[in-house]
PDB file of C-alpha atoms in Angstrom:
ATOM      1  CA  MET A  17    -149.643 -35.000-171.837  1.00 53.00           C
ATOM      2  CA  SER A  18    -153.215 -36.697-171.698  1.00 67.00           C
ATOM      3  CA  ARG A  19    -154.406 -38.360-169.203  1.00 84.00           C
ATOM      4  CA  THR A  20    -157.107 -41.059-169.293  1.00 89.00           C
ATOM      5  CA  TYR A  21    -158.453 -43.321-166.694  1.00 92.00           C
ATOM      6  CA  GLN A  22    -160.469 -46.457-168.927  1.00 92.00           C
ATOM      7  CA  ASP A  23    -163.720 -47.822-166.535  1.00 90.00           C
ATOM      8  CA  PRO A  24    -163.326 -51.394-166.365  1.00 88.00           C
ATOM      9  CA  ALA A  25    -167.132 -52.116-166.071  1.00 86.00           C
ATOM     10  CA  THR A  26    -168.021 -50.048-169.178  1.00 90.00           C
ATOM     11  CA  GLY A  27    -164.822 -49.539-171.137  1.00 92.00           C
ATOM     12  CA  ILE A  28    -165.448 -45.526-171.239  1.00 91.00           C
ATOM     13  CA  ARG A  29    -162.341 -43.488-171.361  1.00 92.00           C
ATOM     14  CA  TYR A  30    -162.301 -40.415-169.303  1.00 92.00           C
ATOM     15  CA  ASP A  31    -159.626 -37.571-169.471  1.00 91.00           C
ATOM     16  CA  TYR A  32    -158.602 -36.321-165.922  1.00 91.00           C
ATOM     17  CA  SER A  33    -156.206 -33.544-166.887  1.00 91.00           C
ATOM     18  CA  ASN A  34    -156.222 -30.303-166.038  1.00 92.00           C
ATOM     19  CA  PRO A  35    -158.558 -31.292-162.945  1.00 94.00           C
ATOM     20  CA  ASP A  36    -160.951 -29.274-160.771  1.00 95.00           C
ATOM     21  CA  TYR A  37    -159.378 -30.136-157.808  1.00 97.00           C
ATOM     22  CA  GLN A  38    -156.532 -32.565-156.692  1.00 97.00           C
ATOM     23  CA  GLY A  39    -154.698 -33.446-153.486  1.00 98.00           C
ATOM     24  CA  TRP A  40    -154.321 -36.692-150.924  1.00 98.00           C
ATOM     25  CA  LEU A  41    -156.697 -38.134-148.831  1.00 98.00           C
ATOM     26  CA  THR A  42    -156.801 -41.473-146.830  1.00 98.00           C
ATOM     27  CA  LYS A  43    -159.866 -43.972-147.947  1.00 97.00           C
ATOM     28  CA  GLN A  44    -160.914 -47.124-146.414  1.00 97.00           C
ATOM     29  CA  SER A  45    -160.960 -49.720-148.858  1.00 93.00           C
ATOM     30  CA  VAL A  46    -164.571 -51.099-149.636  1.00 84.00           C
ATOM     31  CA  TRP A  47    -163.699 -54.903-149.030  1.00 87.00           C
ATOM     32  CA  LEU A  48    -161.100 -55.164-146.331  1.00 91.00           C
ATOM     33  CA  LYS A  49    -161.914 -52.075-144.187  1.00 91.00           C
ATOM     34  CA  ASP A  50    -158.170 -50.832-143.958  1.00 96.00           C
ATOM     35  CA  TRP A  51    -157.024 -47.161-144.835  1.00 97.00           C
ATOM     36  CA  ARG A  52    -154.639 -46.670-147.916  1.00 96.00           C
ATOM     37  CA  ARG A  53    -153.417 -43.119-148.427  1.00 98.00           C
ATOM     38  CA  ARG A  54    -154.263 -42.124-152.343  1.00 97.00           C
ATOM     39  CA  TYR A  55    -154.039 -39.177-154.742  1.00 98.00           C
ATOM     40  CA  PHE A  56    -157.391 -37.926-155.666  1.00 98.00           C
ATOM     41  CA  VAL A  57    -158.041 -36.087-159.181  1.00 97.00           C
ATOM     42  CA  LEU A  58    -161.500 -33.856-159.755  1.00 97.00           C
ATOM     43  CA  LYS A  59    -162.422 -33.570-163.027  1.00 95.00           C
ATOM     44  CA  SER A  60    -165.897 -32.511-163.734  1.00 92.00           C
ATOM     45  CA  SER A  61    -168.342 -35.216-162.354  1.00 94.00           C
ATOM     46  CA  LYS A  62    -165.567 -37.939-161.723  1.00 96.00           C
ATOM     47  CA  LEU A  63    -163.696 -38.313-158.556  1.00 97.00           C
ATOM     48  CA  PHE A  64    -160.813 -40.473-159.827  1.00 97.00           C
ATOM     49  CA  PHE A  65    -158.204 -42.155-157.013  1.00 96.00           C
ATOM     50  CA  CYS A  66    -154.526 -43.550-157.771  1.00 96.00           C
ATOM     51  CA  LYS A  67    -151.806 -44.798-155.458  1.00 95.00           C
ATOM     52  CA  GLY A  68    -149.722 -41.848-156.418  1.00 94.00           C
ATOM     53  CA  GLU A  69    -149.607 -38.137-158.040  1.00 92.00           C
ATOM     54  CA  SER A  70    -148.169 -40.256-161.050  1.00 89.00           C
ATOM     55  CA  SER A  71    -149.771 -43.316-161.287  1.00 91.00           C
ATOM     56  CA  VAL A  72    -153.024 -44.199-163.232  1.00 90.00           C
ATOM     57  CA  PRO A  73    -155.857 -44.271-160.947  1.00 94.00           C
ATOM     58  CA  HIS A  74    -157.205 -48.041-160.284  1.00 91.00           C
ATOM     59  CA  GLY A  75    -160.688 -46.612-159.361  1.00 94.00           C
ATOM     60  CA  MET A  76    -163.535 -43.655-159.733  1.00 95.00           C
ATOM     61  CA  ILE A  77    -166.432 -42.482-157.918  1.00 95.00           C
ATOM     62  CA  ASP A  78    -168.987 -41.140-160.325  1.00 94.00           C
ATOM     63  CA  LEU A  79    -170.471 -38.103-158.800  1.00 95.00           C
ATOM     64  CA  ALA A  80    -173.394 -37.855-160.855  1.00 93.00           C
ATOM     65  CA  SER A  81    -174.934 -40.482-159.175  1.00 92.00           C
ATOM     66  CA  CYS A  82    -173.538 -39.307-156.070  1.00 93.00           C
ATOM     67  CA  MET A  83    -176.724 -38.443-153.035  1.00 88.00           C
ATOM     68  CA  THR A  84    -174.460 -36.583-150.177  1.00 93.00           C
ATOM     69  CA  VAL A  85    -171.004 -35.430-149.264  1.00 97.00           C
ATOM     70  CA  LYS A  86    -170.317 -34.312-145.830  1.00 97.00           C
ATOM     71  CA  SER A  87    -168.474 -34.840-142.589  1.00 97.00           C
ATOM     72  CA  ALA A  88    -168.137 -38.127-141.188  1.00 97.00           C
ATOM     73  CA  GLU A  89    -165.825 -38.276-138.031  1.00 96.00           C
ATOM     74  CA  TYR A  90    -168.388 -40.304-135.693  1.00 95.00           C
ATOM     75  CA  LYS A  91    -168.987 -42.685-138.618  1.00 95.00           C
ATOM     76  CA  ALA A  92    -165.159 -42.728-139.592  1.00 95.00           C
ATOM     77  CA  HIS A  93    -163.699 -42.642-136.265  1.00 95.00           C
ATOM     78  CA  LYS A  94    -161.223 -40.336-137.702  1.00 96.00           C
ATOM     79  CA  ARG A  95    -160.569 -36.612-137.361  1.00 97.00           C
ATOM     80  CA  ASN A  96    -161.470 -34.421-140.394  1.00 98.00           C
ATOM     81  CA  ALA A  97    -163.244 -37.591-141.859  1.00 98.00           C
ATOM     82  CA  LEU A  98    -166.076 -36.912-144.780  1.00 98.00           C
ATOM     83  CA  GLU A  99    -168.489 -39.397-146.744  1.00 97.00           C
ATOM     84  CA  VAL A 100    -169.452 -39.509-150.233  1.00 97.00           C
ATOM     85  CA  SER A 101    -172.665 -41.505-150.496  1.00 95.00           C
ATOM     86  CA  THR A 102    -173.567 -42.801-153.892  1.00 92.00           C
ATOM     87  CA  PRO A 103    -176.928 -45.608-154.367  1.00 92.00           C
ATOM     88  CA  ASP A 104    -174.211 -48.209-153.979  1.00 89.00           C
ATOM     89  CA  THR A 105    -171.339 -47.545-151.935  1.00 92.00           C
ATOM     90  CA  THR A 106    -170.553 -45.070-148.999  1.00 95.00           C
ATOM     91  CA  TYR A 107    -166.950 -43.735-149.668  1.00 96.00           C
ATOM     92  CA  LEU A 108    -165.185 -43.023-146.048  1.00 97.00           C
ATOM     93  CA  MET A 109    -161.774 -40.799-146.253  1.00 98.00           C
ATOM     94  CA  PHE A 110    -160.072 -38.261-144.504  1.00 98.00           C
ATOM     95  CA  ALA A 111    -158.103 -35.513-144.783  1.00 98.00           C
ATOM     96  CA  ASP A 112    -154.938 -34.388-143.370  1.00 98.00           C
ATOM     97  CA  SER A 113    -156.427 -30.987-141.824  1.00 98.00           C
ATOM     98  CA  GLU A 114    -159.447 -29.718-141.550  1.00 97.00           C
ATOM     99  CA  LYS A 115    -159.294 -27.130-144.084  1.00 98.00           C
ATOM    100  CA  GLU A 116    -158.131 -29.792-146.501  1.00 98.00           C
ATOM    101  CA  LYS A 117    -161.935 -31.626-145.381  1.00 98.00           C
ATOM    102  CA  ASP A 118    -163.733 -28.610-145.818  1.00 98.00           C
ATOM    103  CA  ASP A 119    -161.816 -27.879-149.336  1.00 98.00           C
ATOM    104  CA  TRP A 120    -162.593 -31.069-150.730  1.00 98.00           C
ATOM    105  CA  ILE A 121    -166.066 -31.530-149.565  1.00 98.00           C
ATOM    106  CA  GLY A 122    -166.757 -27.839-151.408  1.00 97.00           C
ATOM    107  CA  ALA A 123    -165.068 -28.811-154.329  1.00 97.00           C
ATOM    108  CA  ILE A 124    -167.085 -32.295-154.755  1.00 97.00           C
ATOM    109  CA  GLY A 125    -170.050 -30.751-153.406  1.00 96.00           C
ATOM    110  CA  ARG A 126    -170.043 -28.114-156.145  1.00 95.00           C
ATOM    111  CA  ALA A 127    -169.320 -31.061-158.492  1.00 95.00           C
ATOM    112  CA  ILE A 128    -172.323 -32.700-157.371  1.00 93.00           C
ATOM    113  CA  VAL A 129    -174.550 -29.822-157.880  1.00 92.00           C
ATOM    114  CA  ARG A 130    -172.988 -28.950-161.243  1.00 89.00           C
ATOM    115  CA  CYS A 131    -174.366 -32.592-162.689  1.00 85.00           C
ATOM    116  CA  SER A 132    -177.836 -32.687-160.860  1.00 76.00           C
ATOM    117  CA  SER A 133    -180.101 -32.154-163.158  1.00 58.00           C
ATOM    118  CA  THR A 134    -182.229 -29.498-160.915  1.00 54.00           C
ATOM    119  CA  TYR A 135    -179.338 -27.036-161.092  1.00 48.00           C
ATOM    120  CA  THR A 136    -179.619 -27.130-164.914  1.00 47.00           C
ATOM    121  CA  ASN A 137    -179.842 -24.055-167.484  1.00 50.00           C
ATOM    122  CA  ASP A 138    -183.145 -24.900-169.055  1.00 47.00           C
ATOM    123  CA  ASP A 139    -184.812 -25.153-165.544  1.00 44.00           C
ATOM    124  CA  GLY A 140    -186.786 -22.119-166.741  1.00 45.00           C
ATOM    125  CA  MET A 141    -185.018 -19.449-163.971  1.00 44.00           C
ATOM    126  CA  GLU A 142    -183.987 -16.129-165.301  1.00 42.00           C
ATOM    127  CA  GLY A 143    -181.290 -14.164-165.018  1.00 44.00           C
ATOM    128  CA  ASP A 144    -177.714 -14.826-164.213  1.00 45.00           C
ATOM    129  CA  ASP A 145    -177.113 -14.236-160.414  1.00 47.00           C
ATOM    130  CA  ASP A 146    -173.865 -15.824-160.171  1.00 48.00           C
ATOM    131  CA  ASP A 147    -172.062 -13.280-162.249  1.00 48.00           C
ATOM    132  CA  ASP A 148    -169.785 -10.868-159.849  1.00 49.00           C
ATOM    133  CA  ASP A 149    -171.319  -7.518-159.421  1.00 49.00           C
ATOM    134  CA  ASP A 150    -168.359  -6.575-157.072  1.00 50.00           C
ATOM    135  CA  ALA A 151    -166.216  -5.979-160.252  1.00 45.00           C
TER     136      ALA A 151
END
């Protein structure tokens, strides 16, 4: 089953089937500032959020424009909190456990690095240091 989200601002449709990472986080509403539990789906450089696992996303964070992902316990006044910062908005959310928070920060961080122009394959670097030599 194909799962797509249409960005209301641009009309562009994004496929979010076969996600890179997914799970529950509680996100602070950007406008009302109340906390709502949402199901997040990370696919490539897009982080979608939905009301439930089987519902259609009602929002998306474009990680290509994301500047940082980091712990935010003090800023959010919540345990296991993290923030995702774009030029326009800082999103605050928290996980159910410290491990889940760390896993989300890692997954989002890897997505940011993958879509960052600093880390493209044509950056003049030679060699494949990513290969597992231990195998």
